[in-house]
Backbone as a chain_set.jsonl record, in Angstrom:
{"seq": "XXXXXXXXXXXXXXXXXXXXXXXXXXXXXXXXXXXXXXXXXXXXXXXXXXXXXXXXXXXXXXXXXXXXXXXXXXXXXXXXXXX", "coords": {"N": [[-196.708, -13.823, -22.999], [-200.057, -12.845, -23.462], [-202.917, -13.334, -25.885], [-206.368, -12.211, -26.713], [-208.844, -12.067, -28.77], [-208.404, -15.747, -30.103], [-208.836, -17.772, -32.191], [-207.748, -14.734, -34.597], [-209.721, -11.926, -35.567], [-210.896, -8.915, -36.756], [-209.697, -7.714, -35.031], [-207.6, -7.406, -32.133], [-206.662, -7.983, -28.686], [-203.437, -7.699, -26.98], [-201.784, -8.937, -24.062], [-198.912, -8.566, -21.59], [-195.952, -8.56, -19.407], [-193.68, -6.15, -18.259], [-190.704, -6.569, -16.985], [-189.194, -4.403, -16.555], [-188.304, -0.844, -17.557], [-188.159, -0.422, -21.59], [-187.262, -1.095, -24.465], [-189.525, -1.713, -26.866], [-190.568, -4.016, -29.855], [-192.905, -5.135, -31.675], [-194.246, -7.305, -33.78], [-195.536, -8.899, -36.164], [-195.393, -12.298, -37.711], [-194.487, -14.713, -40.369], [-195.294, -18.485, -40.751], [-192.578, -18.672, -42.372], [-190.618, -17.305, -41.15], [-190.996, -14.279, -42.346], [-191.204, -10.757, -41.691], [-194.772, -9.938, -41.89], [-196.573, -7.703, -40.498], [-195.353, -4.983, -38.859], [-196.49, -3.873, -35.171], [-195.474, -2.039, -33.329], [-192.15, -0.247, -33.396], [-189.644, -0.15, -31.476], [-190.887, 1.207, -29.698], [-190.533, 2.794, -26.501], [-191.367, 1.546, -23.504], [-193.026, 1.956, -20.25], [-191.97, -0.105, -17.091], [-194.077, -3.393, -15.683], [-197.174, -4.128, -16.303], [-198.644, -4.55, -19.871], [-201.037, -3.805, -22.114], [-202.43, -4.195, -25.183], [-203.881, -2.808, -27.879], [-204.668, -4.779, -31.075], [-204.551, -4.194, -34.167], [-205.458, -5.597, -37.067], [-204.503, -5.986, -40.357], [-206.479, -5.848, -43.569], [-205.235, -7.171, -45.833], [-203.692, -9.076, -44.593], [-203.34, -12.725, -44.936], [-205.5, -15.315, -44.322], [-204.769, -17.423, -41.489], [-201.859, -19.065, -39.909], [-199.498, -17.659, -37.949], [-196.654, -15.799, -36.206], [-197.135, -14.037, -33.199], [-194.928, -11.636, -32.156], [-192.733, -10.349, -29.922], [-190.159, -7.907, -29.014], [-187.416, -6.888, -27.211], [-184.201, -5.262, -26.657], [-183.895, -6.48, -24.203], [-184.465, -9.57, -24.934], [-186.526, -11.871, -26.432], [-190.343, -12.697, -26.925], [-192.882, -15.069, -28.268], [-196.021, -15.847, -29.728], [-198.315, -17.791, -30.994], [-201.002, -17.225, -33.525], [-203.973, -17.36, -35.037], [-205.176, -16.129, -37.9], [-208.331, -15.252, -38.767]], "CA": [[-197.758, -12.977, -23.546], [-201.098, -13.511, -24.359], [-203.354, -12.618, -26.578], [-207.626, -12.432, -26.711], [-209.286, -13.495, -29.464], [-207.472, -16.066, -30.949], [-208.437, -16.893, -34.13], [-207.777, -13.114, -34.911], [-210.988, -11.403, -37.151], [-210.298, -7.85, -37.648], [-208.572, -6.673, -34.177], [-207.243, -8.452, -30.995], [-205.897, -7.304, -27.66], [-202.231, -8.529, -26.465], [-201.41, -8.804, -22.87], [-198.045, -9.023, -21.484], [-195.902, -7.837, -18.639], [-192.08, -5.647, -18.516], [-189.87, -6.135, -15.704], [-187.999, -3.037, -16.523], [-188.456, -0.278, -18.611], [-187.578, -0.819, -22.326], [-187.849, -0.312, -26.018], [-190.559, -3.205, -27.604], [-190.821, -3.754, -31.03], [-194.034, -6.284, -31.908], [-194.52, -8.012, -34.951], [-196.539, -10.404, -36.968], [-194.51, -13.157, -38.61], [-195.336, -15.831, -41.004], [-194.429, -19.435, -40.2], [-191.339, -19.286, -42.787], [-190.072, -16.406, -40.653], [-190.698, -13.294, -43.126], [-192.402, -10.071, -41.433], [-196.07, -9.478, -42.309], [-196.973, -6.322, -40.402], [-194.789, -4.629, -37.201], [-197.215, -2.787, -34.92], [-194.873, -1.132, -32.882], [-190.93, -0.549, -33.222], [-188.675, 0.696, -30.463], [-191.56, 1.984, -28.793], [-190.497, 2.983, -24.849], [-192.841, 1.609, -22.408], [-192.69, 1.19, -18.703], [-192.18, -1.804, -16.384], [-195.303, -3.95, -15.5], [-198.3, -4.766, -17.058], [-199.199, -4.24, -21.22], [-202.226, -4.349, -22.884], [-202.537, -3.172, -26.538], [-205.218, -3.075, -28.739], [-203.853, -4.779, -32.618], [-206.07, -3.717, -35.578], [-204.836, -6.109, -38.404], [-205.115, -4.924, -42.21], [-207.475, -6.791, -44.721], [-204.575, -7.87, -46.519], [-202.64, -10.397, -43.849], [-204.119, -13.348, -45.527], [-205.967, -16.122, -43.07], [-203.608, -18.594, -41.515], [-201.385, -19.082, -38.532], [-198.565, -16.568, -37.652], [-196.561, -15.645, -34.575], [-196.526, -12.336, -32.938], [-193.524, -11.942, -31.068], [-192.483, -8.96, -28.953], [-189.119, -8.414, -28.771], [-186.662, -6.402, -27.169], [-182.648, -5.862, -26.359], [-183.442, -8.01, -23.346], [-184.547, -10.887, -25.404], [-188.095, -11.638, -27.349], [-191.209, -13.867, -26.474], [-193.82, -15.394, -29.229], [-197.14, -16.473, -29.129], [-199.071, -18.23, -31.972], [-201.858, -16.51, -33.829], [-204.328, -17.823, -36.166], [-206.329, -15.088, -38.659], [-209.823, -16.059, -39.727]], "C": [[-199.05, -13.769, -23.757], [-202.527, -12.953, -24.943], [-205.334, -12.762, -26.732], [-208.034, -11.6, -27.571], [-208.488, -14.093, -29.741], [-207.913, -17.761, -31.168], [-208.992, -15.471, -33.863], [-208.945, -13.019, -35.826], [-209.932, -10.297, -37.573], [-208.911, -6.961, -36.299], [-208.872, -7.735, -32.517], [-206.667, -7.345, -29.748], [-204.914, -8.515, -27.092], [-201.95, -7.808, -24.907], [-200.166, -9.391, -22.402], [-197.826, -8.117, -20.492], [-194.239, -7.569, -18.699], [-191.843, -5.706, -16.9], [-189.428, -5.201, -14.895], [-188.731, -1.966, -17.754], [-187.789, -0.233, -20.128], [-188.47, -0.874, -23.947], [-188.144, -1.639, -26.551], [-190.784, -3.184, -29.109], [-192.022, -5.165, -31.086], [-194.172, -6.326, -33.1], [-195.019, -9.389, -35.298], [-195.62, -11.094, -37.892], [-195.148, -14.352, -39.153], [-194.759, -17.088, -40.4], [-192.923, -19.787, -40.759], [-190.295, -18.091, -42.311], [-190.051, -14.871, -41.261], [-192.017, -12.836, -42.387], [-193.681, -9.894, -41.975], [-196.263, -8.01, -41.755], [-196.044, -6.049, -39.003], [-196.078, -3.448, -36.851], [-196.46, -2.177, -33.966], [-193.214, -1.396, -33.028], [-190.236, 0.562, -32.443], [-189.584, 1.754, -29.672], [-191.128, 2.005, -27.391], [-191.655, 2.686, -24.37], [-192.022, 1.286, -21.085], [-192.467, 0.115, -17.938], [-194.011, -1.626, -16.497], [-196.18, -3.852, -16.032], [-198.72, -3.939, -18.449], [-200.353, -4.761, -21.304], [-202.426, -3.119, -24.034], [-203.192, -3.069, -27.577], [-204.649, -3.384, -30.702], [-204.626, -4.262, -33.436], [-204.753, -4.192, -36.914], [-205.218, -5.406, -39.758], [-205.5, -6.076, -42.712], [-206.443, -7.401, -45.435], [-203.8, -8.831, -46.134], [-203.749, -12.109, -44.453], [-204.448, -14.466, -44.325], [-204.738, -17.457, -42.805], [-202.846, -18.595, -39.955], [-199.9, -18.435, -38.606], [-198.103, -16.655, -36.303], [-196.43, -14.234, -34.458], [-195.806, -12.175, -31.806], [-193.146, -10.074, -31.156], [-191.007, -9.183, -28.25], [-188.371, -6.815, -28.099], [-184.923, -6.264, -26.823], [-182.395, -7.112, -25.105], [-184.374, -9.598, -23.498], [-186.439, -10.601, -26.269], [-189.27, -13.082, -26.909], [-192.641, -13.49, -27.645], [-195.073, -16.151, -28.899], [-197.63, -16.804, -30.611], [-200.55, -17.984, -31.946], [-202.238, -17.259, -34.559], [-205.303, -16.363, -36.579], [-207.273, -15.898, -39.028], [-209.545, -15.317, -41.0]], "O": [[-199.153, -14.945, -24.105], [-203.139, -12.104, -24.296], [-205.526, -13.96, -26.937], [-207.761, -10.41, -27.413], [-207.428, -13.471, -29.812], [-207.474, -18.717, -30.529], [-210.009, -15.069, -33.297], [-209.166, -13.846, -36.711], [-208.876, -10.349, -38.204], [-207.943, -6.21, -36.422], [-209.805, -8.394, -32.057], [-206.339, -6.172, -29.924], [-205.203, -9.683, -26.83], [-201.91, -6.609, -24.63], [-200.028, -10.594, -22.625], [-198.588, -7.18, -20.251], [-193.494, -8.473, -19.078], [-192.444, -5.186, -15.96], [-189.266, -4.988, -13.694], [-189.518, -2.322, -18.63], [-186.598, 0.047, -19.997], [-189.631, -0.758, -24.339], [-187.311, -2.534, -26.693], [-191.256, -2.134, -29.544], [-191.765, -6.158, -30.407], [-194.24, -5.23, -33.656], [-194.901, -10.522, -34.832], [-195.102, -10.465, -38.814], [-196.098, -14.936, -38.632], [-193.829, -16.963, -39.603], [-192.157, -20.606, -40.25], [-189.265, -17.898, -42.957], [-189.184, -14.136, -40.789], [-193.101, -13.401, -42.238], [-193.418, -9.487, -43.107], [-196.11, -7.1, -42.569], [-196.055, -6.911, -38.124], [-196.542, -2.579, -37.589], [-197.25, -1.317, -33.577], [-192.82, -2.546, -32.836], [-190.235, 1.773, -32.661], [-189.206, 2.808, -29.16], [-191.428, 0.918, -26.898], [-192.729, 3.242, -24.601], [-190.961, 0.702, -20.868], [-193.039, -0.859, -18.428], [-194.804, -0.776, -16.902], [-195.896, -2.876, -16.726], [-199.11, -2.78, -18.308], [-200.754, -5.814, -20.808], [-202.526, -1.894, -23.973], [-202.495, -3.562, -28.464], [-204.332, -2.462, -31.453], [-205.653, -3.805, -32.935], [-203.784, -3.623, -37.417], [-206.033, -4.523, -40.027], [-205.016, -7.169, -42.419], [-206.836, -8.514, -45.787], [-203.187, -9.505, -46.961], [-204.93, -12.216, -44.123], [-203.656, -14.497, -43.383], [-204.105, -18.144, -43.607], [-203.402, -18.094, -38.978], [-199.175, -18.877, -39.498], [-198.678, -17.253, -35.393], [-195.878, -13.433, -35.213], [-196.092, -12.552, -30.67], [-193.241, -9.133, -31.944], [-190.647, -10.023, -27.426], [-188.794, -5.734, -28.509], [-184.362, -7.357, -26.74], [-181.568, -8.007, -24.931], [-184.771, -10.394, -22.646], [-187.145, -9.622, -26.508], [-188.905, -14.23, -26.655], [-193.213, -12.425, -27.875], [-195.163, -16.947, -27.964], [-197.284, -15.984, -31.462], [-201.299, -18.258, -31.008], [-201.42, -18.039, -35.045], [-205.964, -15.708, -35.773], [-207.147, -17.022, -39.514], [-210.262, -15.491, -41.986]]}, "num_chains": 1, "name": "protein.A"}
């Protein structure tokens, strides 16, 4: 995956691509592993190419996070920093 801006302000776009069709859940995690915000769970999408527009909330406090996109056939993370 990958993601543009990054350091995050208020909203980012993530780019990634599905093999297969399949249910994605994405989430923001802190570095001691405890969710911060999921922006999508068990959403269905199609094979080949994502792009998804995030819109963080004022309250994720500034710092470095991962947002990892996961589904039954496995999960892939990318490291975020918030301003």
């Amino acid at each position: 995956p990958s993601i543009q801006p990054n350091p995050i302000g208020r909203s980012t776009t993530l780019e990634y691509e599905l093999s297969s069709s399949e249910r994605i859940t994405i989430t923001l995690v802190d570095l001691e592993g405890r969710t911060v915000e999921t922006f999508l769970d068990g959403v269905l999408q199609a094979a080949g190419p994502q792009r998804i527009a995030l819109e963080f909330s004022d309250t994720i406090a500034p710092g470095a996070y991962l947002l990892t996109i996961s589904s039954a056939q496995g999960s892939a993370s990318v490291q975020v920093v918030k301003e």
